C-alpha atoms as a printed R data frame, in Angstrom:
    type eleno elety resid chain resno      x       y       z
1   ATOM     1    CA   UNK     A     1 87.009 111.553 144.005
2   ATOM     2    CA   UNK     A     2 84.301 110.143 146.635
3   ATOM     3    CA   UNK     A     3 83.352 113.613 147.415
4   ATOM     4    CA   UNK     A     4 82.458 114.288 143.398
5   ATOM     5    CA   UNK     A     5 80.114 111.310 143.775
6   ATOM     6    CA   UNK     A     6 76.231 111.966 144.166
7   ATOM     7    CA   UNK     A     7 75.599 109.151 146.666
8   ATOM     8    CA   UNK     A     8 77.364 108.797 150.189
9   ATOM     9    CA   UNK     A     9 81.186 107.111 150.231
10  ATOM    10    CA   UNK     A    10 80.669 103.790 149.849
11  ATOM    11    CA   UNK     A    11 81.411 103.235 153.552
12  ATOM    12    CA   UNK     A    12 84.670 100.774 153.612
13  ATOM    13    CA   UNK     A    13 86.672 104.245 152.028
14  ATOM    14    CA   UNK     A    14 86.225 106.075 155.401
15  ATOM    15    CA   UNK     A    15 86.652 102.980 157.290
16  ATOM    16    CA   UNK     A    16 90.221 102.331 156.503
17  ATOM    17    CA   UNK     A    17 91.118 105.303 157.366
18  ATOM    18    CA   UNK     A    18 91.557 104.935 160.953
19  ATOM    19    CA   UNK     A    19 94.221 108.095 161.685
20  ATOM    20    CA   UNK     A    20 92.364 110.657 159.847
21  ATOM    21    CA   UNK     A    21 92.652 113.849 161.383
22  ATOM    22    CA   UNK     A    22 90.460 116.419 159.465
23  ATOM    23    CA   UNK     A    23 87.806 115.799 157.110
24  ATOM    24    CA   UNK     A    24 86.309 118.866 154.936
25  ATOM    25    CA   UNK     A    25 83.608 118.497 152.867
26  ATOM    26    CA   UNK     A    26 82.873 120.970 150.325
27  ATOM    27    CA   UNK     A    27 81.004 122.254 147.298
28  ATOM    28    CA   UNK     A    28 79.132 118.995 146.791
29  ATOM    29    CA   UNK     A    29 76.016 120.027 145.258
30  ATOM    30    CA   UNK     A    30 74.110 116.401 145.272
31  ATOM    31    CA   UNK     A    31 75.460 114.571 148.306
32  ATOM    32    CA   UNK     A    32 72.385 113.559 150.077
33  ATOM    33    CA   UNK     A    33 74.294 112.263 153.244
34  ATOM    34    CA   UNK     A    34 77.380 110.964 154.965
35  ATOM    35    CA   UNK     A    35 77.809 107.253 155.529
36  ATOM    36    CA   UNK     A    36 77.282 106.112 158.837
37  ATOM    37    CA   UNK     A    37 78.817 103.009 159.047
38  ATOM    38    CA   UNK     A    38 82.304 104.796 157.839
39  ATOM    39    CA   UNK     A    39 82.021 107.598 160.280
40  ATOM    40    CA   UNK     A    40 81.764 105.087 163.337
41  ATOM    41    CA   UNK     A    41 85.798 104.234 162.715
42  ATOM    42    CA   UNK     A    42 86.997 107.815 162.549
43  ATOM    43    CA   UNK     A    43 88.164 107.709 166.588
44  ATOM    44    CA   UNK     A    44 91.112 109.511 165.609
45  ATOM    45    CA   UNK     A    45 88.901 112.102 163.431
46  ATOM    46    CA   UNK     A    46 89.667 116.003 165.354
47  ATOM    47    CA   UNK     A    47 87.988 118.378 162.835
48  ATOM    48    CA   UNK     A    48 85.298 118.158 161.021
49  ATOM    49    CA   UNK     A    49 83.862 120.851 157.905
50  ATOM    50    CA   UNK     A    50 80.689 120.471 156.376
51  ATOM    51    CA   UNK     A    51 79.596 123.712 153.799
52  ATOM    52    CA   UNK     A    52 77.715 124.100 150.506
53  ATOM    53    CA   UNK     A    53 76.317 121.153 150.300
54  ATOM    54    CA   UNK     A    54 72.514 121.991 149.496
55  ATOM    55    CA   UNK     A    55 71.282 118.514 149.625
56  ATOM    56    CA   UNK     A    56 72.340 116.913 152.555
57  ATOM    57    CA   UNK     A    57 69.296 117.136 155.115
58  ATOM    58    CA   UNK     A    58 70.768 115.185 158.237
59  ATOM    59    CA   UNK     A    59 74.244 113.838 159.940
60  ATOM    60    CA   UNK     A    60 73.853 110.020 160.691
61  ATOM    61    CA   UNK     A    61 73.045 109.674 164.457
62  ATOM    62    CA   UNK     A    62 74.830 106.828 164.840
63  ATOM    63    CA   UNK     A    63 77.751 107.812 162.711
64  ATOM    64    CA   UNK     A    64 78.577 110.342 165.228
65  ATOM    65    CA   UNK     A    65 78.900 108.070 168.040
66  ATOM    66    CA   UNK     A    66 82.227 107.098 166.892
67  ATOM    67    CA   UNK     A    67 84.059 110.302 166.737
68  ATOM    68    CA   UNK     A    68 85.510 109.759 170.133
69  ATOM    69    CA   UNK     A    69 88.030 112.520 169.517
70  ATOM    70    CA   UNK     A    70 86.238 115.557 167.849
71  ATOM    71    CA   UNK     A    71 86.965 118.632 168.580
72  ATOM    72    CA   UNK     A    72 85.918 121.038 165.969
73  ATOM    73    CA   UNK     A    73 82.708 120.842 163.860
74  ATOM    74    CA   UNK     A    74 81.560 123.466 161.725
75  ATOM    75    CA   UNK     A    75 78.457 122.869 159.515
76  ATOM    76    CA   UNK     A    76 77.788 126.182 156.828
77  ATOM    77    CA   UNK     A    77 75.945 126.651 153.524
78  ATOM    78    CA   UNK     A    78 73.687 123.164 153.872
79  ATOM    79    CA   UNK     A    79 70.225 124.837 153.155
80  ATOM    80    CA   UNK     A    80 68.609 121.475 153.216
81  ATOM    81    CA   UNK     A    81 69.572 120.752 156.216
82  ATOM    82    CA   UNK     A    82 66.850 120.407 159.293
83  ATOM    83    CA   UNK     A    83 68.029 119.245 162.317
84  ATOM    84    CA   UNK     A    84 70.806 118.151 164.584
85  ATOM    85    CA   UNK     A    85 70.946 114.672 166.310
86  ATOM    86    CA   UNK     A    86 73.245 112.993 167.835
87  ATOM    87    CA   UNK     A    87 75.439 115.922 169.513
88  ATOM    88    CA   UNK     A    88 75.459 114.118 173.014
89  ATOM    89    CA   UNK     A    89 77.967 111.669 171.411
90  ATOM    90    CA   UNK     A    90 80.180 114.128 170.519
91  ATOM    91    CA   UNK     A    91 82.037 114.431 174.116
92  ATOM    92    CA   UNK     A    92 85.353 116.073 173.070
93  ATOM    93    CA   UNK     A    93 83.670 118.698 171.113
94  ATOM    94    CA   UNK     A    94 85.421 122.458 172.093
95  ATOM    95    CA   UNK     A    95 84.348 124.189 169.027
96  ATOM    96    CA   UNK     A    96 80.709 124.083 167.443
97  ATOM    97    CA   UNK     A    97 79.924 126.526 164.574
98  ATOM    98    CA   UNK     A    98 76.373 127.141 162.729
99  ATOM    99    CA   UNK     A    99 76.084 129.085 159.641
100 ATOM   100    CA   UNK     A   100 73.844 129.749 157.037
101 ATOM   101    CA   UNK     A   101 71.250 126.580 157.256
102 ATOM   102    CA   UNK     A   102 68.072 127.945 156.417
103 ATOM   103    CA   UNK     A   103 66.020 124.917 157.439
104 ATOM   104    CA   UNK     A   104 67.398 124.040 160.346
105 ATOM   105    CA   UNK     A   105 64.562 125.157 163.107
106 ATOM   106    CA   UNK     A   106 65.843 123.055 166.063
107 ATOM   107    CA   UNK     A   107 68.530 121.767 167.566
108 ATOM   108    CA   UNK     A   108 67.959 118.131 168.941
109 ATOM   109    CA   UNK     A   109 67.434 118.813 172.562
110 ATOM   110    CA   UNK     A   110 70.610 116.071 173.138
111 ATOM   111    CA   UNK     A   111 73.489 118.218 173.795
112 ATOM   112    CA   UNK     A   112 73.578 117.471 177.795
113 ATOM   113    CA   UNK     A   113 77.086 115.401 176.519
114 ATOM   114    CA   UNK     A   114 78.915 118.929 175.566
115 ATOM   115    CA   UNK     A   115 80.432 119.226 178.767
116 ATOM   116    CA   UNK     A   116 84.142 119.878 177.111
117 ATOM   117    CA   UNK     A   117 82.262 122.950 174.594
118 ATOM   118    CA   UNK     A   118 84.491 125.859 174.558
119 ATOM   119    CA   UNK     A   119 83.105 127.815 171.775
120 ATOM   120    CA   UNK     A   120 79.752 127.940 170.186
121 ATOM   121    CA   UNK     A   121 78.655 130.303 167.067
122 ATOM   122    CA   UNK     A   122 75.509 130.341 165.635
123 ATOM   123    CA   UNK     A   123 74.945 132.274 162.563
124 ATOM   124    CA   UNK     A   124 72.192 133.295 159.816
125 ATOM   125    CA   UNK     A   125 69.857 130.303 160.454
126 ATOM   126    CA   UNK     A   126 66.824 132.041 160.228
127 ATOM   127    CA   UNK     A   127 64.088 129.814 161.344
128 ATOM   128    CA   UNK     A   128 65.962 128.386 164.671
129 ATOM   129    CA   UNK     A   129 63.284 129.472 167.418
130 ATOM   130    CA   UNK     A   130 65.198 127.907 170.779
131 ATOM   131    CA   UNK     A   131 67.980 126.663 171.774
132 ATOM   132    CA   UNK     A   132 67.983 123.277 173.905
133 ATOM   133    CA   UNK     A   133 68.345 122.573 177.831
134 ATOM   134    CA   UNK     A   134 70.735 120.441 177.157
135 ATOM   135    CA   UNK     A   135 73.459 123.276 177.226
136 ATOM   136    CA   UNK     A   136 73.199 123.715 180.518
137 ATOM   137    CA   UNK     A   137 75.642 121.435 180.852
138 ATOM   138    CA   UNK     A   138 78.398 123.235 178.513
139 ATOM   139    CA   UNK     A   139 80.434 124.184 181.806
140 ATOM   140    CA   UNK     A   140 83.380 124.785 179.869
141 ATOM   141    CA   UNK     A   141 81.789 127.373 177.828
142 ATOM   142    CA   UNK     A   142 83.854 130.290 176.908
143 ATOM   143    CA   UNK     A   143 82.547 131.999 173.762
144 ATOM   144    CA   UNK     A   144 79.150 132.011 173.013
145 ATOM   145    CA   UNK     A   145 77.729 134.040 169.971
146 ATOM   146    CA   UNK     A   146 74.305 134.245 168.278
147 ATOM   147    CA   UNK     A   147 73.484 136.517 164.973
148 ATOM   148    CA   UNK     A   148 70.932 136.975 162.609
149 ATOM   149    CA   UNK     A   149 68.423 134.342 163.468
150 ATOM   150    CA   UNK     A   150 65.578 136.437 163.364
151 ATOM   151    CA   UNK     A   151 63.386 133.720 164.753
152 ATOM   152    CA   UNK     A   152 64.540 132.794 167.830
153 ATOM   153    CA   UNK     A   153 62.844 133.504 170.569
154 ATOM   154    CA   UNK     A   154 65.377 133.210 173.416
155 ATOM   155    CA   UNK     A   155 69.104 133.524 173.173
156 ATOM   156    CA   UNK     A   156 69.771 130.732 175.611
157 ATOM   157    CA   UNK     A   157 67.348 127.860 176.888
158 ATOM   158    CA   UNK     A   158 64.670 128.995 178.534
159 ATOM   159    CA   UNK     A   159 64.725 129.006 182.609
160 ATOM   160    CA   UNK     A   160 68.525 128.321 182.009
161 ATOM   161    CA   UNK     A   161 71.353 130.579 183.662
162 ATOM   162    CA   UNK     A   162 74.275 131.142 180.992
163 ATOM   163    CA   UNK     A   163 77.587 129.254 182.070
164 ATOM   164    CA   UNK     A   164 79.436 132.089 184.462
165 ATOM   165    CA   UNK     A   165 82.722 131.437 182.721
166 ATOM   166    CA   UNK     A   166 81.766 132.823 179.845
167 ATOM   167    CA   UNK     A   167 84.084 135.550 178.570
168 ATOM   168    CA   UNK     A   168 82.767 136.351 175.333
169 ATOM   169    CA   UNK     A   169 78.859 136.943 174.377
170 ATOM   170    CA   UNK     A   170 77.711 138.477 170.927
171 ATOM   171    CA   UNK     A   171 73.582 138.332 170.934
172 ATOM   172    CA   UNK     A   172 73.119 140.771 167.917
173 ATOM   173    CA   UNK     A   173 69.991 140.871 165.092
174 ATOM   174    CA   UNK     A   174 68.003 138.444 166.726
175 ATOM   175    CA   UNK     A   175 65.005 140.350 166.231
176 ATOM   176    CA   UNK     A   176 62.318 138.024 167.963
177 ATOM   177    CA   UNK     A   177 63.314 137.818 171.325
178 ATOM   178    CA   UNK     A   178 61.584 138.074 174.038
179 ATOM   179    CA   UNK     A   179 63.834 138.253 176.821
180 ATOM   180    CA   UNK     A   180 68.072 138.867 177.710
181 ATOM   181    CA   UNK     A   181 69.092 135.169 178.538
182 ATOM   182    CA   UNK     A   182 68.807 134.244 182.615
183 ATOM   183    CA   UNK     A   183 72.186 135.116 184.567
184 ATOM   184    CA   UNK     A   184 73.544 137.820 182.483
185 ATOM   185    CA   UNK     A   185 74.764 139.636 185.500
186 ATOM   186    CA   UNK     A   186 76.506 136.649 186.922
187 ATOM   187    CA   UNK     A   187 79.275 136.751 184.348
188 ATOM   188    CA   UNK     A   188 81.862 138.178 186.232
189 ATOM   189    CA   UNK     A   189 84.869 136.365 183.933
190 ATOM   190    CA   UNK     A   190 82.879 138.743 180.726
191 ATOM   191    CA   UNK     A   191 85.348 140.793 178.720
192 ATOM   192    CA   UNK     A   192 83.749 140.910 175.244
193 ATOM   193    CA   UNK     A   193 80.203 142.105 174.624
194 ATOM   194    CA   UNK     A   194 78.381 142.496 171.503
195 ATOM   195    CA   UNK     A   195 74.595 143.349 171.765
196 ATOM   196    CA   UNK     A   196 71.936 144.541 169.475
197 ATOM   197    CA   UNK     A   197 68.548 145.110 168.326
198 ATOM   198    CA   UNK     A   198 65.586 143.117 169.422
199 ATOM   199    CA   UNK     A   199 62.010 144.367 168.519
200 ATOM   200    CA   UNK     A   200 60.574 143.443 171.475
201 ATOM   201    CA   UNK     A   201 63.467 144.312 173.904
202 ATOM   202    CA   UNK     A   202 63.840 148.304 173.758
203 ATOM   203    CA   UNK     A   203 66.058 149.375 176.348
204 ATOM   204    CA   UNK     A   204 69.585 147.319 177.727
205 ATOM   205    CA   UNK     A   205 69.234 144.597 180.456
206 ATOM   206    CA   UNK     A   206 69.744 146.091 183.799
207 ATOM   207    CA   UNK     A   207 71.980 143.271 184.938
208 ATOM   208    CA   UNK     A   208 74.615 144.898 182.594
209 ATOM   209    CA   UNK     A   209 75.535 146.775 185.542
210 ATOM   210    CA   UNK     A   210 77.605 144.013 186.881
211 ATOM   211    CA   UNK     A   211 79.587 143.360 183.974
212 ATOM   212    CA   UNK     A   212 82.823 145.769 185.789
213 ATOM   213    CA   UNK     A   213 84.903 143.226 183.801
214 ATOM   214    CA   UNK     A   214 84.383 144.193 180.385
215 ATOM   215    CA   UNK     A   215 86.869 145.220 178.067
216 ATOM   216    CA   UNK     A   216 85.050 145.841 174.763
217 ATOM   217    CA   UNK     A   217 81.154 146.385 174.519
218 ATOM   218    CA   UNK     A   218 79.443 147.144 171.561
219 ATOM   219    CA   UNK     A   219 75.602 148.207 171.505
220 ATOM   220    CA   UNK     A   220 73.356 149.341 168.972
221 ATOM   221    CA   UNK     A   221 69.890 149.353 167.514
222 ATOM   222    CA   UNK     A   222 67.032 150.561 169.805
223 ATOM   223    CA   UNK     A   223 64.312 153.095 168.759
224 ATOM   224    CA   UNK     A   224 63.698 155.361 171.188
225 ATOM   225    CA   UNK     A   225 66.550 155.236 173.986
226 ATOM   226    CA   UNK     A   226 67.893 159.098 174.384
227 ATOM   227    CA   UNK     A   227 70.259 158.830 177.386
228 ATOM   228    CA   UNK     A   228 72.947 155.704 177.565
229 ATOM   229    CA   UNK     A   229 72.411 153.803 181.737
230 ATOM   230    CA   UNK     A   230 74.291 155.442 184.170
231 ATOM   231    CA   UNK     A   231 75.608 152.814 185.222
232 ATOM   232    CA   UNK     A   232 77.770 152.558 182.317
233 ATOM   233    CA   UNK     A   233 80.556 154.740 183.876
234 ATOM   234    CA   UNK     A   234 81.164 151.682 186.193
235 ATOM   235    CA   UNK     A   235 82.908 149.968 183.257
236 ATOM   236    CA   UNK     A   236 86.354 151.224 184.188
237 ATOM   237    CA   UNK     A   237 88.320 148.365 182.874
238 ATOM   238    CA   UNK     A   238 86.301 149.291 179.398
239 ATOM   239    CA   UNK     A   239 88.871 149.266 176.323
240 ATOM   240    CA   UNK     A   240 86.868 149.648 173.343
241 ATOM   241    CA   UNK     A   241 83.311 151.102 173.243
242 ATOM   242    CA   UNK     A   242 81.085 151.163 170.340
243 ATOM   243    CA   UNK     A   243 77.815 153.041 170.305
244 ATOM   244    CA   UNK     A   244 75.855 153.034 166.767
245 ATOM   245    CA   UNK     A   245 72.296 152.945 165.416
246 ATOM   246    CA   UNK     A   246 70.496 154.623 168.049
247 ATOM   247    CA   UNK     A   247 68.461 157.075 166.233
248 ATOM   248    CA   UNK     A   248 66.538 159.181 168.834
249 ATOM   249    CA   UNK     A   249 70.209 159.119 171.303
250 ATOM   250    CA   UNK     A   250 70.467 162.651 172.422
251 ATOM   251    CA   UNK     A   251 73.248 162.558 174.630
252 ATOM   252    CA   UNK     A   252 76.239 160.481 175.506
253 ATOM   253    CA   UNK     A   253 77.513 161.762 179.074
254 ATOM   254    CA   UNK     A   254 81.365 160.645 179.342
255 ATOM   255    CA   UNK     A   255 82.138 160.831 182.994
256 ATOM   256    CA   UNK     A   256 85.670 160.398 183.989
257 ATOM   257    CA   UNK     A   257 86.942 157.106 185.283
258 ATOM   258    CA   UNK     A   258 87.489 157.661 189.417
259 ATOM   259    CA   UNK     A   259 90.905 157.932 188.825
260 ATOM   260    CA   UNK     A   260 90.722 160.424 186.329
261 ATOM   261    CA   UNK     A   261 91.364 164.298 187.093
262 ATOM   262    CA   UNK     A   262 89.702 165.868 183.570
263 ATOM   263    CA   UNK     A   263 86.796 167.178 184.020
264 ATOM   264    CA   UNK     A   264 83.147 165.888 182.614
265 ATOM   265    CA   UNK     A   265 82.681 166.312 179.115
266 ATOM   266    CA   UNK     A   266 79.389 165.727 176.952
267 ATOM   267    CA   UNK     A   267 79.141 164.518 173.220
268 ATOM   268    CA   UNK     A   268 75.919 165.172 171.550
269 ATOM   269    CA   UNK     A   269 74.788 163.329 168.621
């Protein structure tokens, strides 16, 4: 099989195959790259899976130009892997997912073309330190999650507002940031928030307050907080909360919901 082979597809394989739908790649421990020449005639290509495949250390730029019609990519498991070009191609991408790459450091500042981006995960690629401007343009963005890249240094481009249609936002284990990303409060459309530890961030961003939309929250992970914001009793559409990790939290003060009757009760820790 071409995917057994330790040198890219010889390219006229890929290129016949002109209504191929979905493409995973897997588990093939010397691949070095993908052929460019036979991803430029995948315009019917939707979704796209890339994981353990340690010796691959780019995606052809070019290659990506022709898949017209991708909608899903999810890269995993590629430790050689460094960097990300060619995204702004990629115009019918809803779903981009990040996992596990530990030399990828940057993504190509190139993805002002992800206007259609619905989802984006980013997970355990420890030496990513930003995230480009060119997202600022994913105003379609729905879900939006960043965890355990413990060198990043700001959740969202820097000077950039996140998208106010987001509805879900997990920013958790990111321990070198330096700020919450710009607009936080803005997201009136948020119902799912997941945030955690920073060791340079030690209380909760104040522009939580305006989050009166959320349905689950979970927060976690700062030394030195004893009393939860007051302003967390203006949650009332809140349907799950979880609290954890918070070892010097004295008190957590659950004040009913203003159309509650019971009276105030207090939970110590």
């Amino acid at each position: 099989e071409s995917k057994r082979t330790h040198q890219p597809p010889p390219y006229p394989i890929l290129a016949s195959l002109a209504n191929l739908k979905y493409l995973d790649i897997s588990s093939c421990d010397d691949l070095l790259s993908l052929s460019e020449d036979g991803l430029q005639n995948l315009a019917s290509l939707e979704t796209l899976n890339i994981k353990f495949c340690p010796r691959m250390a780019s995606l052809p730029e070019q290659g990506l130009r022709g898949l017209t019609s991708l909608v899903s990519l999810k890269i995993s498991d590629c430790e050689s892997l460094a960097s990300l070009s060619g995204m702004r191609y990629l115009t019918a991408l809803q779903n981009l997912h990040l996992a596990r790459c530990e030399k990828m450091h940057i993504l190509e500042d190139d993805m002002d073309g992800l206007t259609s981006l619905r989802t984006l995960e980013i997970e355990k690629i420890p030496n990513l330190v930003s995230i480009p401007k060119g997202l600022q343009n994913a105003t379609a963005l729905k879900e939006f999650s960043i965890i355990d890249c413990e060198s990043l240094l700001h959740a969202f481009p820097e000077g950039i507002s996140l998208p106010t249609t987001l509805e879900k936002l997990w920013i958790g284990n990111c321990f070198s940031l330096m700020s919450w990303p710009n607009g936080l409060g803005n997201l009136t459309s948020l119902v799912d928030l997941w945030i955690t530890c920073s060791r340079n961030l030690q209380s909760l961003p104040e522009e939580m307050r305006h989050l009166t939309a959320l349905k689950d929250l979970t927060i976690g992970g700062w030394d030195g907080l004893k009393t939860l914001p007051e302003w967390l009793k203006s949650f009332t559409s809140l349907r799950f909360l979880q609290i954890y990790n918070f070892p010097d939290l004295l008190c957590v003060r659950l004040d009913p919901l203003p159309h509650c009757t019971s009276s105030t009760a207090d939970l110590l820790l």
